[in-house]
Coordinates of C-alpha atoms in Angstrom, one line a residue:
X1 CA 96.4 188.9 92.0
X2 CA 93.6 190.6 93.8
X3 CA 95.1 190.1 97.2
X4 CA 98.1 192.3 96.3
X5 CA 95.9 194.9 94.8
X6 CA 93.7 195.0 97.9
X7 CA 96.8 195.7 99.9
X8 CA 97.8 198.5 97.6
X9 CA 94.3 199.9 97.6
X10 CA 94.4 200.0 101.4
X11 CA 97.7 201.8 101.2
X12 CA 96.2 204.3 98.8
X13 CA 93.4 205.1 101.3
X14 CA 96.1 206.3 103.7
X15 CA 97.4 208.9 101.2
X16 CA 94.8 211.5 102.4
X17 CA 94.0 211.6 106.0
X18 CA 91.5 214.0 107.7
X19 CA 94.3 216.1 109.1
X20 CA 95.7 216.5 105.6
X21 CA 92.4 217.5 104.2
X22 CA 92.3 220.5 106.6
X23 CA 95.2 222.0 104.8
X24 CA 92.9 223.7 102.3
X25 CA 91.0 225.5 105.1
X26 CA 94.3 226.7 106.7
X27 CA 95.4 227.9 103.3
X28 CA 92.2 229.9 103.0
X29 CA 92.7 231.4 106.5
X30 CA 96.2 232.6 105.6
X31 CA 95.0 233.9 102.3
X32 CA 92.2 235.9 104.0
X33 CA 94.7 237.3 106.5
X34 CA 97.0 238.2 103.7
X35 CA 94.3 240.0 101.7
X36 CA 93.0 242.0 104.7
X37 CA 96.5 243.1 105.5
X38 CA 97.2 244.7 102.1
X39 CA 96.8 248.3 101.4
X40 CA 95.3 249.9 98.3
X41 CA 96.8 250.3 94.9
X42 CA 96.4 253.2 92.5
X43 CA 96.7 252.9 88.7
X44 CA 97.4 255.9 86.5
X45 CA 96.2 256.2 82.8
X46 CA 98.6 255.7 79.9
X47 CA 101.0 252.9 79.0
X48 CA 103.2 253.6 82.0
X49 CA 101.5 252.5 85.3
X50 CA 102.8 253.9 88.6
X51 CA 102.0 252.5 92.0
X52 CA 102.2 254.7 95.1
X53 CA 102.3 253.3 98.6
X54 CA 100.6 255.2 101.4
X55 CA 102.5 255.5 104.7
X56 CA 101.0 255.2 108.1
X57 CA 102.1 256.1 111.6
X58 CA 104.6 254.2 113.6
X59 CA 102.1 252.2 115.5
X60 CA 100.5 251.0 112.3
X61 CA 103.9 250.0 110.9
X62 CA 104.6 248.0 114.0
X63 CA 101.2 246.3 113.8
X64 CA 101.7 245.6 110.1
X65 CA 105.1 244.2 110.8
X66 CA 103.8 241.9 113.5
X67 CA 100.9 240.8 111.2
X68 CA 103.4 240.1 108.4
X69 CA 105.6 238.1 110.6
X70 CA 102.6 236.1 111.9
X71 CA 101.4 235.4 108.3
X72 CA 104.9 234.4 107.3
X73 CA 105.2 231.9 110.1
X74 CA 101.7 230.4 109.3
X75 CA 102.6 230.1 105.7
X76 CA 105.9 228.5 106.5
X77 CA 104.3 226.0 108.8
X78 CA 101.8 225.1 106.0
X79 CA 104.6 224.7 103.5
X80 CA 106.4 222.2 105.8
X81 CA 103.2 220.3 106.4
X82 CA 102.4 220.0 102.7
X83 CA 106.0 219.1 101.8
X84 CA 105.8 216.2 104.3
X85 CA 102.5 215.1 102.8
X86 CA 103.5 215.2 99.1
X87 CA 105.6 212.0 99.1
X88 CA 102.6 210.0 100.2
X89 CA 100.4 211.3 97.4
X90 CA 102.8 211.9 94.6
X91 CA 105.3 209.6 92.9
X92 CA 109.0 210.2 93.3
X93 CA 109.4 209.5 89.5
X94 CA 108.5 212.0 86.9
X95 CA 105.2 211.4 85.1
X96 CA 102.7 213.7 83.4
X97 CA 105.7 215.8 82.2
X98 CA 107.0 215.7 85.8
X99 CA 104.1 217.8 87.1
X100 CA 103.1 215.0 89.5
X101 CA 106.6 214.5 90.9
X102 CA 106.9 214.9 94.6
X103 CA 110.5 216.0 94.1
X104 CA 109.4 218.9 91.8
X105 CA 106.8 220.2 94.2
X106 CA 109.2 219.7 97.2
X107 CA 111.8 221.9 95.4
X108 CA 109.2 224.6 94.6
X109 CA 107.8 224.7 98.1
X110 CA 111.3 224.7 99.6
X111 CA 112.4 227.6 97.4
X112 CA 109.4 229.7 98.2
X113 CA 109.8 228.9 101.9
X114 CA 113.5 230.0 101.7
X115 CA 112.3 233.2 99.9
X116 CA 109.8 233.9 102.7
X117 CA 112.3 233.2 105.5
X118 CA 115.3 235.1 104.0
X119 CA 114.2 237.2 101.1
X120 CA 117.5 239.1 100.9
X121 CA 119.8 236.2 100.5
X122 CA 119.2 235.6 96.8
X123 CA 119.1 238.1 93.9
X124 CA 116.6 235.9 92.2
X125 CA 114.0 236.7 94.9
X126 CA 114.5 240.4 94.9
X127 CA 112.2 240.9 91.9
X128 CA 108.7 239.9 91.0
X129 CA 109.0 236.9 88.7
X130 CA 106.9 236.9 85.5
X131 CA 107.2 233.7 83.3
X132 CA 106.2 234.1 79.7
X133 CA 105.7 230.9 77.7
X134 CA 104.2 230.1 74.3
X135 CA 102.1 227.1 73.6
X136 CA 104.1 226.5 70.4
X137 CA 106.6 228.2 68.2
X138 CA 103.8 230.1 66.4
X139 CA 102.2 231.4 69.5
X140 CA 103.9 234.8 69.3
X141 CA 105.6 234.8 72.7
X142 CA 108.8 236.4 71.3
X143 CA 106.8 239.1 69.5
X144 CA 104.9 239.9 72.8
X145 CA 108.0 240.3 74.9
X146 CA 109.7 242.3 72.1
X147 CA 106.6 244.6 71.8
X148 CA 106.6 245.1 75.6
X149 CA 110.3 245.9 76.0
X150 CA 110.9 247.8 72.7
X151 CA 111.5 251.6 72.9
X152 CA 110.8 253.3 69.6
X153 CA 112.4 256.6 70.8
X154 CA 115.7 255.2 72.0
X155 CA 118.9 256.3 70.3
X156 CA 120.8 253.2 71.5
X157 CA 121.6 251.2 68.3
X158 CA 122.3 248.0 70.2
X159 CA 118.9 248.1 72.0
X160 CA 116.7 246.9 69.3
X161 CA 119.3 244.6 67.7
X162 CA 120.0 242.7 70.9
X163 CA 116.4 242.6 71.9
X164 CA 115.1 241.3 68.6
X165 CA 117.9 238.8 68.2
X166 CA 118.0 237.6 71.8
X167 CA 117.1 234.0 70.9
X168 CA 120.0 233.4 68.6
X169 CA 122.2 230.7 70.1
X170 CA 119.7 230.3 73.0
X171 CA 118.0 227.0 73.6
X172 CA 116.3 226.7 77.0
X173 CA 115.0 230.0 78.4
X174 CA 116.0 233.7 78.9
X175 CA 115.9 235.9 82.0
X176 CA 115.3 239.6 81.4
X177 CA 116.0 242.2 84.0
X178 CA 116.3 246.0 84.0
X179 CA 119.8 247.3 83.6
X180 CA 121.6 250.6 82.8
X181 CA 122.6 249.3 79.4
X182 CA 121.7 246.6 77.0
X183 CA 123.7 243.3 77.3
X184 CA 123.0 239.6 76.8
X185 CA 125.3 237.2 78.7
X186 CA 124.7 233.5 79.2
X187 CA 121.0 233.7 78.7
X188 CA 120.6 236.7 80.9
X189 CA 119.4 239.9 79.2
X190 CA 119.8 243.3 80.9
X191 CA 117.9 246.1 79.2
X192 CA 116.9 249.7 80.2
X193 CA 113.2 249.1 79.3
X194 CA 110.6 251.5 80.8
X195 CA 108.1 248.7 80.9
X196 CA 110.1 246.8 83.5
X197 CA 110.0 249.9 85.8
X198 CA 106.4 250.8 85.6
X199 CA 105.5 248.6 88.6
X200 CA 106.4 249.4 92.2
X201 CA 108.7 246.4 92.4
X202 CA 111.5 245.2 90.1
X203 CA 110.3 242.8 87.4
X204 CA 112.2 239.8 86.2
X205 CA 110.9 238.2 83.1
X206 CA 111.7 234.5 82.4
X207 CA 110.9 233.8 78.7
X208 CA 110.4 230.2 77.6
X209 CA 110.1 229.6 73.8
X210 CA 107.3 227.0 73.9
X211 CA 105.8 224.3 76.0
X212 CA 107.4 221.6 73.9
X213 CA 110.8 222.8 75.0
X214 CA 110.0 222.7 78.7
X215 CA 110.4 218.9 79.4
X216 CA 113.1 219.7 81.9
X217 CA 111.9 223.3 82.7
X218 CA 108.8 222.5 84.9
X219 CA 110.4 224.1 87.9
X220 CA 111.3 227.3 85.9
X221 CA 107.8 227.3 84.4
X222 CA 106.0 227.1 87.7
X223 CA 108.1 229.1 90.1
X224 CA 106.9 232.5 88.7
X225 CA 104.8 234.9 90.7
X226 CA 102.7 235.3 87.5
X227 CA 102.7 233.1 84.5
X228 CA 101.7 234.3 81.0
X229 CA 100.7 231.6 78.6
X230 CA 100.3 232.6 74.9
X231 CA 98.4 230.5 72.5
X232 CA 97.6 230.9 68.8
X233 CA 94.2 229.3 68.3
X234 CA 95.0 228.5 64.6
X235 CA 98.0 226.2 65.5
X236 CA 96.9 225.0 69.0
X237 CA 93.2 224.3 69.5
X238 CA 91.8 224.8 72.9
X239 CA 91.4 221.1 73.6
X240 CA 95.1 220.5 72.7
X241 CA 96.1 223.4 74.9
X242 CA 94.1 222.0 77.9
X243 CA 95.7 218.5 77.4
X244 CA 99.2 220.0 77.3
X245 CA 98.9 222.8 79.8
X246 CA 95.9 222.0 82.0
X247 CA 98.1 222.2 85.1
X248 CA 99.1 225.8 84.2
X249 CA 95.5 226.9 83.4
X250 CA 94.4 225.8 86.8
X251 CA 96.5 228.4 88.5
X252 CA 95.0 231.7 89.6
X253 CA 98.1 233.6 88.7
X254 CA 98.0 232.5 85.0
X255 CA 97.1 234.9 82.2
X256 CA 96.0 233.2 79.0
X257 CA 96.7 235.3 76.0
X258 CA 95.0 234.3 72.7
X259 CA 96.7 235.9 69.7
X260 CA 93.4 236.6 68.0
X261 CA 93.0 240.3 67.4
X262 CA 89.3 240.0 66.3
X263 CA 88.2 238.0 69.2
X264 CA 85.0 239.4 70.8
X265 CA 83.9 239.3 74.4
X266 CA 81.4 236.7 73.4
X267 CA 84.1 234.5 71.9
X268 CA 86.3 235.0 75.1
X269 CA 83.3 234.1 77.2
X270 CA 82.9 230.8 75.2
X271 CA 86.6 230.1 75.8
X272 CA 86.2 230.6 79.5
X273 CA 83.2 228.3 79.6
X274 CA 85.2 225.6 77.8
X275 CA 88.1 226.0 80.2
X276 CA 85.8 225.9 83.2
X277 CA 84.2 222.7 81.9
X278 CA 87.7 221.1 81.7
X279 CA 88.4 222.2 85.3
X280 CA 90.7 225.1 84.3
X281 CA 90.2 228.6 85.6
X282 CA 93.1 230.9 84.8
X283 CA 93.3 234.3 86.4
X284 CA 92.5 236.1 83.2
X285 CA 91.8 235.4 79.5
X286 CA 92.7 238.1 77.0
X287 CA 92.9 238.5 73.3
X288 CA 96.0 240.3 72.1
X289 CA 97.8 240.9 68.8
X290 CA 101.6 241.2 69.5
X291 CA 102.5 241.2 65.8
X292 CA 100.3 244.3 65.3
X293 CA 101.9 246.0 68.2
X294 CA 105.4 245.1 67.0
X295 CA 104.6 246.4 63.5
X296 CA 103.3 249.6 65.0
X297 CA 106.6 250.1 66.9
X298 CA 108.6 249.3 63.8
X299 CA 106.6 251.8 61.7
X300 CA 107.1 254.5 64.3
X301 CA 110.8 253.9 64.6
X302 CA 111.2 254.4 60.9
X303 CA 109.6 257.9 61.1
X304 CA 109.3 259.2 64.6
X305 CA 108.5 262.8 63.5
X306 CA 105.6 262.0 61.2
X307 CA 102.2 262.8 62.8
X308 CA 100.5 260.1 60.7
X309 CA 103.1 257.6 61.9
X310 CA 102.5 258.6 65.5
X311 CA 98.7 258.4 65.0
X312 CA 99.0 255.0 63.3
X313 CA 101.2 253.8 66.2
X314 CA 98.7 254.9 68.8
X315 CA 95.8 253.2 66.9
X316 CA 97.7 249.9 66.2
X317 CA 99.3 249.7 69.7
X318 CA 96.0 250.4 71.4
X319 CA 94.2 247.9 69.1
X320 CA 96.7 245.2 69.9
X321 CA 95.5 245.4 73.6
X322 CA 99.1 245.1 74.8
X323 CA 98.5 247.9 77.3
X324 CA 95.5 246.1 78.7
X325 CA 97.7 243.1 79.3
X326 CA 100.2 245.3 81.2
X327 CA 97.4 246.6 83.4
X328 CA 96.1 243.1 84.1
X329 CA 99.6 241.9 85.0
X330 CA 99.9 244.8 87.4
X331 CA 96.6 243.9 89.1
X332 CA 97.8 240.3 89.4
X333 CA 101.1 241.3 91.0
X334 CA 99.3 243.5 93.6
X335 CA 95.7 244.5 94.4
X336 CA 93.8 247.0 92.3
X337 CA 92.1 248.3 95.5
X338 CA 95.3 249.3 97.3
X339 CA 98.6 251.0 96.7
X340 CA 100.7 249.1 99.2
X341 CA 102.6 246.4 97.4
X342 CA 105.5 244.6 99.0
X343 CA 107.7 241.7 98.0
X344 CA 106.5 239.8 101.1
X345 CA 102.9 240.2 99.9
X346 CA 103.7 238.8 96.5
X347 CA 105.8 235.9 98.0
X348 CA 103.0 235.0 100.3
X349 CA 100.5 235.0 97.5
X350 CA 102.8 232.9 95.4
X351 CA 103.3 230.5 98.3
X352 CA 99.5 230.1 98.6
X353 CA 99.3 229.5 94.9
X354 CA 102.1 226.9 95.0
X355 CA 100.5 225.1 97.9
X356 CA 97.1 225.0 96.1
X357 CA 98.8 223.7 93.0
X358 CA 100.7 221.0 94.9
X359 CA 97.4 219.9 96.6
X360 CA 95.7 219.8 93.2
X361 CA 98.6 217.7 91.8
X362 CA 98.2 215.4 94.8
X363 CA 94.5 215.1 94.2
X364 CA 95.0 214.3 90.5
X365 CA 97.6 211.7 91.5
X366 CA 95.3 210.1 94.0
X367 CA 92.4 210.1 91.5
X368 CA 94.6 208.6 88.8
X369 CA 95.8 205.9 91.3
X370 CA 92.2 205.2 92.2
X371 CA 91.3 205.0 88.5
X372 CA 94.3 202.7 87.9
X373 CA 93.2 200.4 90.7
X374 CA 89.7 200.4 89.3
X375 CA 91.0 199.4 85.9
X376 CA 93.2 196.7 87.4
X377 CA 90.4 195.4 89.5
X378 CA 88.2 195.4 86.4
X379 CA 90.7 193.3 84.6
X380 CA 91.1 190.8 87.4
X381 CA 87.3 190.7 88.0
X382 CA 86.8 189.8 84.4
X383 CA 89.4 187.0 84.7
X384 CA 87.8 185.8 87.9
X385 CA 84.3 185.8 86.4
X386 CA 85.6 183.8 83.4
X387 CA 87.2 181.2 85.7
X388 CA 84.1 181.0 87.9
X389 CA 82.0 180.5 84.7
X390 CA 84.2 177.7 83.6
X391 CA 84.2 176.1 87.1
X392 CA 80.4 176.4 87.2
X393 CA 80.2 174.3 84.0
X394 CA 82.1 171.4 85.4
X395 CA 79.0 169.2 85.4
X396 CA 78.3 170.4 81.9
X397 CA 81.7 169.1 80.8
X398 CA 80.9 165.7 82.1
X399 CA 77.4 165.8 80.6
X400 CA 78.7 166.9 77.2
X401 CA 81.2 164.0 77.4
X402 CA 78.4 161.6 78.0
X403 CA 79.9 160.0 81.1
X404 CA 76.7 158.5 82.3
X405 CA 75.7 157.1 78.9
X406 CA 79.2 155.7 78.3
X407 CA 79.3 154.0 81.7
X408 CA 75.8 152.6 81.2
X409 CA 76.8 151.2 77.8
X410 CA 80.0 149.7 79.2
X411 CA 78.1 148.1 82.0
X412 CA 75.6 146.5 79.6
X413 CA 78.4 145.3 77.3
X414 CA 80.3 143.7 80.2
X415 CA 77.1 142.2 81.6
X416 CA 76.3 140.7 78.2
X417 CA 79.7 139.2 78.1
X418 CA 79.3 137.7 81.6
X419 CA 75.9 136.4 80.8
X420 CA 77.3 134.6 77.8
X421 CA 79.7 132.8 80.1
X422 CA 77.2 130.3 81.4
X423 CA 78.2 127.4 83.6
X424 CA 78.8 124.9 80.8
X425 CA 80.9 127.4 78.8
X426 CA 82.8 128.6 81.8
X427 CA 83.9 125.1 82.7
X428 CA 85.9 124.8 79.5
X429 CA 87.4 128.3 79.8
X430 CA 87.9 128.5 83.5
X431 CA 91.6 129.3 83.2
X432 CA 90.9 132.1 80.7
X433 CA 88.3 134.1 82.7
X434 CA 90.8 136.8 83.8
X435 CA 92.2 137.1 80.2
X436 CA 88.8 137.1 78.7
X437 CA 87.2 139.6 81.0
X438 CA 90.4 141.7 81.1
X439 CA 90.5 141.9 77.3
X440 CA 86.8 143.0 77.3
X441 CA 87.7 145.7 79.8
X442 CA 90.5 147.0 77.7
X443 CA 88.6 146.8 74.5
X444 CA 85.1 148.1 75.4
X445 CA 84.9 149.6 78.9
X446 CA 84.7 153.5 78.5
X447 CA 86.7 153.6 75.3
X448 CA 84.2 156.0 73.7
X449 CA 84.3 158.1 76.9
X450 CA 88.1 158.4 76.5
X451 CA 87.7 160.0 73.1
X452 CA 85.1 162.4 74.4
X453 CA 87.3 163.4 77.4
X454 CA 90.3 164.0 75.2
X455 CA 88.2 166.4 73.2
X456 CA 87.0 168.2 76.4
X457 CA 90.6 168.3 77.7
X458 CA 91.6 170.1 74.5
X459 CA 88.8 172.7 75.1
X460 CA 89.8 173.1 78.8
X461 CA 93.5 173.5 77.8
X462 CA 92.5 176.2 75.3
X463 CA 90.5 178.0 78.0
X464 CA 93.4 177.6 80.4
X465 CA 95.9 179.0 77.9
X466 CA 93.6 182.0 77.1
X467 CA 93.1 182.8 80.8
X468 CA 96.8 182.4 81.5
X469 CA 97.7 184.6 78.6
X470 CA 95.2 187.3 79.8
X471 CA 96.8 187.1 83.3
X472 CA 100.3 187.6 82.0
X473 CA 99.1 190.3 79.6
X474 CA 97.7 192.2 82.6
X475 CA 100.9 191.7 84.5
X476 CA 102.9 193.0 81.5
X477 CA 100.6 196.0 81.3
X478 CA 101.3 196.7 85.0
X479 CA 105.0 196.6 84.4
X480 CA 105.0 198.5 81.1
X481 CA 107.0 201.7 81.1
X482 CA 104.5 203.2 78.6
X483 CA 101.8 203.2 81.3
X484 CA 103.4 205.4 84.0
X485 CA 100.5 205.0 86.4
X486 CA 100.7 201.2 86.5
X487 CA 104.3 200.3 87.7
X488 CA 103.4 201.2 91.3
X489 CA 101.1 198.2 91.3
X490 CA 103.5 195.8 89.6
X491 CA 104.8 193.0 91.9
X492 CA 107.9 191.1 90.7
X493 CA 107.3 188.6 93.5
X494 CA 103.7 187.9 92.2
X495 CA 105.0 187.7 88.6
X496 CA 107.7 185.2 89.6
X497 CA 105.2 183.1 91.6
X498 CA 102.7 182.9 88.8
X499 CA 105.4 182.0 86.3
X500 CA 106.5 179.2 88.6
X501 CA 102.9 178.1 88.9
X502 CA 102.4 178.1 85.1
X503 CA 105.5 175.9 84.6
X504 CA 104.6 173.4 87.3
X505 CA 103.9 169.8 86.1
X506 CA 100.5 169.7 87.7
X507 CA 99.4 172.9 86.0
X508 CA 99.5 171.9 82.3
X509 CA 96.5 170.0 80.8
X510 CA 97.7 167.1 78.7
X511 CA 95.6 164.7 76.6
X512 CA 95.7 162.0 79.3
X513 CA 94.8 164.4 82.2
X514 CA 91.2 163.2 82.2
X515 CA 92.1 159.7 80.9
X516 CA 94.1 158.8 83.9
X517 CA 91.1 158.2 86.2
X518 CA 89.6 155.8 83.6
X519 CA 92.9 153.9 83.3
X520 CA 93.2 153.7 87.1
X521 CA 89.6 152.4 87.5
X522 CA 90.1 149.9 84.7
X523 CA 93.2 148.7 86.3
X524 CA 91.4 148.4 89.6
X525 CA 88.7 146.2 87.9
X526 CA 91.3 144.1 86.2
X527 CA 93.6 143.5 89.2
X528 CA 91.0 143.0 91.9
X529 CA 87.4 142.5 90.7
X530 CA 88.3 140.4 87.7
X531 CA 90.9 138.3 89.6
X532 CA 88.4 137.6 92.3
X533 CA 85.9 136.5 89.6
X534 CA 88.6 134.2 88.1
X535 CA 89.3 132.7 91.5
X536 CA 85.6 132.2 92.2
X537 CA 85.2 130.5 88.9
X538 CA 88.1 128.1 89.6
X539 CA 86.7 127.4 93.1
X540 CA 83.3 126.7 91.6
X541 CA 84.7 124.3 89.1
X542 CA 86.9 122.5 91.7
X543 CA 83.9 122.3 94.0
X544 CA 81.7 120.9 91.3
X545 CA 84.2 118.2 90.3
X546 CA 85.0 117.5 93.9
X547 CA 81.3 117.0 94.6
X548 CA 80.9 114.7 91.6
X549 CA 83.8 112.5 92.5
X550 CA 82.9 112.7 96.2
X551 CA 79.3 111.6 95.3
X552 CA 80.6 108.7 93.2
X553 CA 82.9 107.6 96.0
X554 CA 80.1 107.9 98.5
X555 CA 77.8 105.7 96.4
X556 CA 80.5 103.0 96.0
X557 CA 81.4 103.1 99.7
X558 CA 77.7 102.8 100.7
X559 CA 77.1 100.0 98.2
X560 CA 80.2 97.9 98.6
X561 CA 82.0 99.0 101.7
X562 CA 82.4 96.9 104.8
X563 CA 81.7 99.5 107.3
X564 CA 78.8 99.5 109.7
X565 CA 76.9 101.8 107.4
X566 CA 77.4 99.5 104.5
X567 CA 74.2 98.2 103.0
X568 CA 75.8 94.9 102.0
X569 CA 77.2 93.7 98.8
X570 CA 74.8 94.0 96.0
X571 CA 72.0 95.0 98.3
X572 CA 70.1 98.2 97.7
X573 CA 72.5 99.4 95.0
X574 CA 70.0 101.9 93.7
X575 CA 69.9 103.6 97.1
X576 CA 73.6 104.0 97.2
X577 CA 73.7 105.3 93.7
X578 CA 71.0 107.8 94.5
X579 CA 72.9 109.0 97.5
X580 CA 76.0 109.5 95.4
X581 CA 74.1 111.2 92.7
X582 CA 72.5 113.6 95.2
X583 CA 75.9 114.7 96.5
X584 CA 77.1 115.2 92.9
X585 CA 74.1 117.2 91.9
X586 CA 74.2 119.3 95.1
X587 CA 77.8 120.2 94.4
X588 CA 77.1 121.2 90.8
X589 CA 74.1 123.3 92.0
X590 CA 76.4 124.9 94.6
X591 CA 79.1 125.6 91.9
X592 CA 76.5 127.1 89.5
X593 CA 75.2 129.4 92.2
X594 CA 78.7 130.4 93.2
X595 CA 79.5 131.4 89.6
X596 CA 76.3 133.4 89.2
X597 CA 76.9 135.2 92.5
X598 CA 80.5 135.9 91.4
X599 CA 79.2 137.5 88.2
X600 CA 76.7 139.6 90.1
X601 CA 79.4 140.7 92.5
X602 CA 81.6 141.7 89.5
X603 CA 78.8 143.7 88.1
X604 CA 78.1 145.4 91.4
X605 CA 81.7 146.2 91.9
X606 CA 81.9 147.6 88.3
X607 CA 78.9 149.8 89.1
X608 CA 80.6 151.1 92.2
X609 CA 83.8 151.7 90.3
X610 CA 81.8 153.6 87.7
X611 CA 80.4 155.9 90.4
X612 CA 83.9 156.3 91.7
X613 CA 85.1 157.2 88.2
X614 CA 82.5 160.0 87.9
X615 CA 83.8 161.4 91.2
X616 CA 87.4 161.1 90.0
X617 CA 86.6 162.9 86.8
X618 CA 84.9 165.7 88.7
X619 CA 87.8 166.0 91.1
X620 CA 90.3 165.9 88.2
X621 CA 88.5 168.7 86.3
X622 CA 88.1 170.8 89.5
X623 CA 91.8 170.3 90.3
X624 CA 92.8 171.5 86.8
X625 CA 90.5 174.5 87.2
X626 CA 91.8 175.1 90.7
X627 CA 95.3 175.8 89.3
X628 CA 93.8 178.1 86.7
X629 CA 91.9 179.9 89.4
X630 CA 95.1 180.3 91.4
X631 CA 96.7 181.8 88.3
X632 CA 94.0 184.3 87.7
X633 CA 92.6 185.1 91.1
X634 CA 95.8 185.8 93.1

């Protein structure tokens, strides 16, 4: 398993090359050029904010146009480079709510590149785009938009009705533009709101009910020039908000609105510290009370001529801090130090923000991939360490089984049996030597060892089953759809190979796995060593009787024969008898010695077979563990 992961880890290292890491510096260069090319912006007191652009001479306009064109080309080149880089760092599938999808960021960057190249081709890019989204249904995003767009002094009866009921029969999101009259058609609201006209550029508001409804609206949520995220701390704690919308809170063009009217600057400072500790640094964090602002507007509409109602409206609307939010939004769409605000400036700034967000998403994806590889390597390393620990205890398995003691006892028992087969006893059972010794081998030689090895085989089989189960559990985790970061490291080929290995006949440990070497060695002793002992016994007996009869014949021939060596009839009979007896005794002595040597050879052969048995057992255990190592270490 580790070889496949090493290859994937090597591929992961190629995600971010040095030339790709220089993208951030190029983004900074373009951003600095964009900042230095902007003019100043002037804010006027009151709810309505007006921006006035200062004109310069013709030469300055030409210089500004050339600088703008140069900036646009640089940003476009960076957009293309980052777009080509994203598929190497991001997955094509949607995970993490689709935020780390290369397709999503490719679409976002392609759209902003098209807006920079041909800003007049699409009506959607003729306005500064402001996306308003609530963290949940109790965040107060609808109340905020209503308070911003409501006009308490209008005589249009449909104005408030359509505005306040705009979400009826709407499910995904709404787009709100300025229009000469109030109308709502197919999720597009046109309304003659003065708030939409207080900025130097047209404003298009995209309103999303809540983050929970944006599973398929990531592109809509992220394509805005400014993003307003509204959170009610009572229903969505800060930790939950970070886990759900951390990618939004990392954008410099995000305004986080907390619907907590009594929040102090100290409390907001604490929130900012918590966000910074989690790696989130939104452009601005404010506390607003949209419900209070909406109630103030409703109270004023009910009695527009009452001085007390007007005074209450002013106090409540100011206390809701809605006007401060409008000022912050204006600063975010332009620059508070200049009055020159152009759509190209906003598009360029949005392009830089999108590129930074894409690179941040790439960095998160690479870090997650590295963490995933580390977790997978940790799992495989644990399996490998367990296998190596079992392999290191091979000698302990034999020691616990008492191989040496069992072989020593078997050798003593067989030697005792052979010692009991003395020459006189062997003569009468010479044809039963193979049966007698063979029965003793079958009955006594390493029988206790077989029982111990069966027990050890069961333990090894349990360990093998556990390690195999852990291996396939890790593979199942890699292939699990509930773990979106793992499937990239799942290999069906590896899984198929390991399953074939697990079902191979040589992989499984059966009760006779460690018994087979004993049976083979016992058979070797019975077929070869014992049969040679049997033949030596028969030869010894034949030699002994042959010598006896030969000695008798020799004595008779010497005593009564008519040959030249004959001693004569009846002469020296004792000498002839002594010669015959000498031959007979010599043959018997030779036969006894042959039998004793045959028994010693059998014992020596049995000892050599015992040593070979220990080697066979070690090899058998190592072979069984080798298959387990192949299962867990691949």
